[in-house]
CSV table of C-alpha atoms and ligand atoms in Angstrom, one decimal:
chain,number,residue,atom,x,y,z
H,1,MET,CA,-15.4,-10.0,-21.2
H,2,THR,CA,-12.8,-9.7,-24.1
H,3,THR,CA,-8.7,-11.0,-23.5
H,4,SER,CA,-6.8,-8.6,-25.5
H,5,THR,CA,-4.7,-5.9,-23.4
H,6,TRP,CA,-6.2,-2.9,-21.9
H,7,ALA,CA,-4.5,0.5,-22.7
H,8,PRO,CA,-4.3,3.3,-19.8
H,9,GLU,CA,-6.2,5.8,-23.3
H,10,GLU,CA,-9.8,3.1,-22.7
H,11,PHE,CA,-9.7,2.8,-19.6
H,12,SER,CA,-12.7,5.7,-18.9
H,13,ALA,CA,-14.0,3.5,-21.3
H,14,ARG,CA,-13.4,0.0,-19.5
H,15,LEU,CA,-15.1,1.0,-16.6
H,16,GLY,CA,-18.1,-1.7,-16.8
H,17,GLU,CA,-15.0,-4.9,-17.8
H,18,ILE,CA,-12.9,-3.2,-15.1
H,19,ALA,CA,-15.7,-3.6,-12.8
H,20,GLU,CA,-16.7,-7.0,-13.9
H,21,LEU,CA,-13.4,-8.1,-13.1
H,22,SER,CA,-13.5,-7.1,-9.7
H,23,ALA,CA,-16.3,-9.2,-9.2
H,24,GLU,CA,-14.4,-12.0,-10.5
H,25,MET,CA,-11.8,-12.2,-8.3
H,26,GLU,CA,-13.3,-11.3,-5.5
H,27,SER,CA,-11.9,-15.5,-4.1
H,28,ALA,CA,-8.8,-15.1,-5.8
H,29,HIS,CA,-6.0,-15.7,-4.1
H,30,PRO,CA,-3.7,-12.5,-3.9
H,31,GLY,CA,-0.7,-13.6,-6.2
H,32,GLU,CA,-3.0,-14.3,-8.9
H,33,ILE,CA,-4.8,-11.5,-8.9
H,34,ILE,CA,-1.7,-9.2,-9.0
H,35,SER,CA,0.3,-11.3,-12.5
H,36,ARG,CA,-3.3,-11.4,-13.9
H,37,VAL,CA,-4.0,-7.5,-14.1
H,38,ALA,CA,-0.8,-7.4,-14.5
H,39,GLY,CA,-0.7,-9.2,-17.8
H,40,LEU,CA,-4.3,-7.7,-18.5
H,41,VAL,CA,-3.6,-4.2,-18.4
H,42,ASP,CA,-0.6,-2.4,-21.1
H,43,GLY,CA,1.7,0.0,-19.5
H,44,PRO,CA,4.0,-0.2,-16.3
H,45,ALA,CA,3.2,-1.7,-13.2
H,46,VAL,CA,4.7,0.0,-10.1
H,47,VAL,CA,3.3,-2.0,-5.9
H,48,THR,CA,3.6,0.3,-3.1
H,49,CYS,CA,4.1,-1.4,0.5
H,50,SER,CA,4.2,-0.2,3.7
H,51,PHE,CA,6.3,-2.7,5.1
H,52,GLU,CA,3.8,-3.0,8.0
H,53,ASP,CA,3.2,-6.8,7.1
H,54,ALA,CA,6.1,-8.6,4.0
H,55,VAL,CA,2.6,-10.1,2.2
H,56,LEU,CA,1.5,-7.8,-0.6
H,57,ALA,CA,5.9,-7.2,-1.4
H,58,HIS,CA,6.2,-11.0,-1.3
H,59,ALA,CA,3.0,-12.5,-3.3
H,60,ALA,CA,3.9,-9.2,-5.8
H,61,ALA,CA,7.5,-10.4,-6.4
H,62,THR,CA,6.3,-14.1,-6.6
H,63,ALA,CA,3.9,-13.3,-8.9
H,64,VAL,CA,5.7,-11.3,-11.2
H,65,PRO,CA,9.2,-11.2,-10.4
H,66,GLY,CA,11.3,-8.4,-11.3
H,67,ILE,CA,7.6,-6.2,-10.5
H,68,ASP,CA,8.4,-2.8,-9.3
H,69,ILE,CA,8.0,-2.3,-5.9
H,70,VAL,CA,8.4,0.5,-4.2
H,71,MET,CA,8.3,2.6,-0.5
H,72,ILE,CA,7.9,5.7,-0.1
H,73,ASP,CA,10.3,7.2,2.7
H,74,THR,CA,8.5,9.7,4.1
H,75,GLN,CA,12.2,10.6,6.8
H,76,TYR,CA,10.0,9.7,9.2
H,77,LEU,CA,9.3,5.9,9.0
H,78,PHE,CA,10.0,4.3,11.9
H,79,ALA,CA,13.8,2.2,11.8
H,80,GLU,CA,12.2,-1.2,12.4
H,81,THR,CA,10.5,-0.1,9.2
H,82,HIS,CA,14.0,-0.5,7.1
H,83,TRP,CA,14.9,-2.5,8.9
H,84,PHE,CA,11.8,-5.5,7.7
H,85,ALA,CA,12.0,-4.0,4.3
H,86,GLY,CA,16.3,-4.9,4.0
H,87,GLU,CA,15.0,-8.2,5.0
H,88,ILE,CA,12.3,-9.1,2.8
H,89,GLN,CA,14.4,-7.6,0.1
H,90,ARG,CA,16.8,-10.6,1.4
H,91,ALA,CA,14.5,-13.1,1.3
H,92,THR,CA,12.1,-12.5,-1.7
H,93,GLY,CA,15.0,-11.3,-3.9
H,94,MET,CA,12.3,-8.6,-5.3
H,95,SER,CA,13.1,-5.2,-6.3
H,96,LEU,CA,12.7,-2.4,-3.9
H,97,ARG,CA,12.8,1.7,-4.8
H,98,VAL,CA,12.4,3.9,-2.8
H,99,VAL,CA,11.3,7.3,-3.3
H,100,ARG,CA,11.4,10.2,-1.2
H,101,PRO,CA,9.6,13.3,-0.7
H,102,LEU,CA,10.6,15.6,-4.0
H,103,THR,CA,11.4,19.2,-2.3
H,104,VAL,CA,11.0,19.4,1.6
H,105,GLN,CA,13.9,19.1,3.6
H,106,PRO,CA,12.8,17.5,6.9
H,107,ASP,CA,11.2,20.1,9.4
H,108,ASN,CA,8.3,19.5,11.8
H,109,LEU,CA,5.1,20.4,9.7
H,110,TRP,CA,3.8,16.8,11.7
H,111,GLN,CA,3.6,19.1,14.4
H,112,THR,CA,2.0,21.7,12.8
H,113,ASP,CA,0.0,20.8,9.8
H,114,THR,CA,0.0,16.4,9.3
H,115,GLU,CA,-2.5,17.2,6.4
H,116,ALA,CA,0.4,19.4,4.4
H,117,CYS,CA,2.9,17.4,5.9
H,118,CYS,CA,1.2,14.2,4.1
H,119,ARG,CA,0.7,16.0,1.1
H,120,VAL,CA,4.5,17.1,0.7
H,121,ARG,CA,5.3,13.6,2.0
H,122,LYS,CA,3.0,10.7,0.4
H,123,VAL,CA,1.1,12.7,-1.9
H,124,GLU,CA,3.4,14.1,-4.0
H,125,PRO,CA,5.5,11.3,-4.7
H,126,LEU,CA,2.7,9.1,-5.1
H,127,ASN,CA,1.5,10.7,-8.3
H,128,ALA,CA,5.0,11.8,-9.2
H,129,LEU,CA,5.3,8.1,-8.6
H,130,LEU,CA,2.8,6.6,-10.9
H,131,LYS,CA,3.2,8.7,-13.3
H,132,GLY,CA,3.1,6.6,-16.7
H,133,ALA,CA,2.4,4.6,-14.7
H,134,ALA,CA,-0.5,2.1,-15.8
H,135,VAL,CA,-1.6,0.1,-12.4
H,136,TRP,CA,-1.4,0.8,-9.1
H,137,PHE,CA,-1.0,-2.4,-6.9
H,138,THR,CA,-1.7,-1.4,-3.2
H,139,GLY,CA,-2.0,-3.1,0.5
H,140,VAL,CA,-5.1,-1.7,1.6
H,141,ARG,CA,-7.4,-4.3,3.1
H,142,ARG,CA,-11.2,-3.6,3.7
H,143,VAL,CA,-11.0,-4.7,8.3
H,144,ASP,CA,-8.4,-1.5,8.0
H,145,GLY,CA,-11.1,0.7,8.8
H,146,PRO,CA,-14.6,2.0,7.9
H,147,THR,CA,-12.8,4.9,5.0
H,148,ARG,CA,-11.7,1.2,3.4
H,149,ALA,CA,-14.9,-1.3,4.2
H,150,SER,CA,-15.7,-1.5,0.5
H,151,ALA,CA,-13.0,-0.9,-1.1
H,152,PRO,CA,-13.4,-3.0,-4.5
H,153,ILE,CA,-10.6,-5.0,-5.5
H,154,VAL,CA,-9.8,-3.5,-8.8
H,155,SER,CA,-11.1,-0.1,-9.5
H,156,LEU,CA,-10.1,3.2,-12.1
H,157,ASP,CA,-8.4,5.6,-10.4
H,158,SER,CA,-9.6,8.5,-12.6
H,159,VAL,CA,-7.5,11.6,-11.4
H,160,ARG,CA,-4.8,9.5,-12.2
H,161,ASN,CA,-5.8,7.4,-14.4
H,162,VAL,CA,-4.4,3.9,-13.1
H,163,LEU,CA,-5.9,0.3,-12.3
H,164,LYS,CA,-5.7,0.6,-8.7
H,165,VAL,CA,-5.2,-2.9,-7.6
H,166,ASN,CA,-5.9,-4.0,-4.1
H,167,PRO,CA,-5.0,-7.9,-4.0
H,168,LEU,CA,-5.3,-8.4,-0.1
H,169,ALA,CA,-9.7,-6.2,-0.5
H,170,THR,CA,-10.8,-9.6,1.7
H,171,PHE,CA,-7.6,-10.5,3.6
H,172,THR,CA,-8.6,-10.3,7.5
H,173,ASP,CA,-5.8,-10.0,10.0
H,174,GLU,CA,-5.9,-14.1,10.1
H,175,ASP,CA,-5.5,-13.9,6.3
H,176,ILE,CA,-2.2,-12.7,6.5
H,177,ALA,CA,-1.5,-14.2,10.1
H,178,THR,CA,-1.8,-17.4,7.4
H,179,TYR,CA,0.4,-16.4,4.4
H,180,GLU,CA,3.3,-15.0,7.2
H,181,LEU,CA,3.3,-18.9,8.4
H,182,LEU,CA,2.6,-20.2,5.5
H,183,HIS,CA,5.8,-18.3,3.7
H,184,GLY,CA,7.5,-18.6,6.8
H,185,LEU,CA,7.6,-14.3,6.4
H,186,PRO,CA,9.5,-12.3,9.2
H,187,ARG,CA,7.6,-9.8,10.7
H,188,ASN,CA,7.7,-6.4,12.0
H,189,PRO,CA,8.9,-5.8,15.3
H,190,LEU,CA,6.7,-2.8,16.2
H,191,SER,CA,4.0,-6.0,15.0
H,192,GLU,CA,4.3,-7.7,18.3
H,193,ARG,CA,4.6,-4.6,20.7
H,194,GLY,CA,1.4,-3.5,20.0
H,195,TYR,CA,1.3,-1.7,16.2
H,196,PRO,CA,-1.5,-3.6,14.3
H,197,SER,CA,-1.3,-0.7,11.2
H,198,ILE,CA,2.6,1.2,11.4
H,199,GLY,CA,2.6,4.6,9.5
H,200,CYS,CA,5.1,7.5,10.9
H,201,TRP,CA,6.7,7.7,14.5
H,202,PRO,CA,5.4,11.1,14.9
H,203,CYS,CA,1.9,9.9,14.2
H,204,THR,CA,1.6,5.9,15.2
H,205,ARG,CA,1.1,5.2,18.4
H,206,PRO,CA,1.0,1.6,20.3
H,207,VAL,CA,-3.1,0.8,20.8
H,208,ALA,CA,-4.7,-0.7,23.5
H,209,PRO,CA,-6.4,-4.4,23.8
H,210,GLY,CA,-9.8,-4.4,21.8
H,211,GLU,CA,-8.9,-0.4,20.7
H,212,ASP,CA,-9.2,-0.1,16.7
H,213,LYS,CA,-6.5,-1.8,14.4
H,214,ARG,CA,-6.0,2.2,13.1
H,215,ALA,CA,-7.0,4.2,16.7
H,216,GLY,CA,-3.1,4.7,17.0
H,217,ARG,CA,-2.6,6.7,13.5
H,218,TRP,CA,-2.7,10.4,13.9
H,219,SER,CA,-4.4,9.9,17.7
H,220,GLY,CA,-6.5,12.6,19.4
H,221,GLN,CA,-6.9,14.4,15.9
H,222,ALA,CA,-9.9,13.9,13.4
H,223,LYS,CA,-7.7,13.0,10.6
H,224,THR,CA,-8.1,9.0,8.9
H,225,GLU,CA,-6.2,8.8,6.3
H,226,CYS,CA,-2.7,9.9,4.0
H,227,GLY,CA,-4.6,10.4,1.2
H,228,LEU,CA,-2.7,8.3,-0.7
H,229,HIS,CA,-6.3,6.2,-0.8
H,230,THR,CA,-8.6,8.4,-0.6
Q,301,SF4,S1,2.0,10.5,9.1
Q,301,SF4,FE1,2.6,11.8,10.3
Q,301,SF4,S2,4.9,12.4,9.9
Q,301,SF4,FE2,4.3,10.9,8.2
Q,301,SF4,S3,3.9,12.3,6.4
Q,301,SF4,FE3,2.7,12.7,7.5
Q,301,SF4,S4,1.6,13.9,9.1
Q,301,SF4,FE4,3.8,13.7,8.1
């Protein structure tokens, strides 16, 4: 594999190398993945964090100090998540940018059309955020559910022409807990109250013991993803 940096306009010609890189990093630590890819690609990197936990933000801020860490504020995040993001920012000294929907005002779309609501509150802000970016680091994990079970470490998001990197793809829930313990990280208070997966308050409920961890997301609907990762 070449060691020169990769320019975004070359991504589509490097699919083999991207797959090779992804395979090489299957057992790498998240921080190692983040620093290696950020150093390999010639262009800006963005880290999107949902602040369900602090691991991605901590790993990114430690591996690449000053890296652009972003929270997409849908206007419907739990108060606990806002508080938690502030706690992590203070604890790590990370750079945290908050982006919001481009045009919408508070409305009731979550009650009438969750696909449209996620599109204007999550997908469109993400698309705007990634314009001009070369690398997108996400918190996707394979144990999140069937739609994410084969998520690679690195792939090309050909629609947005960014390298999509999932540094936590192989992390289990136990790995997350171990990382939090090792680094003395706080936890989102909702995780102690039956929320193993945390999104917007209108579309997230706590789950019962034994239920799938994402069963509380859009509960009662066929919807399982917000569209950021599909
Ligand atoms: S998760 Fe619910 S409230 Fe949040 S953007 Fe999607 S539909 Fe709207």
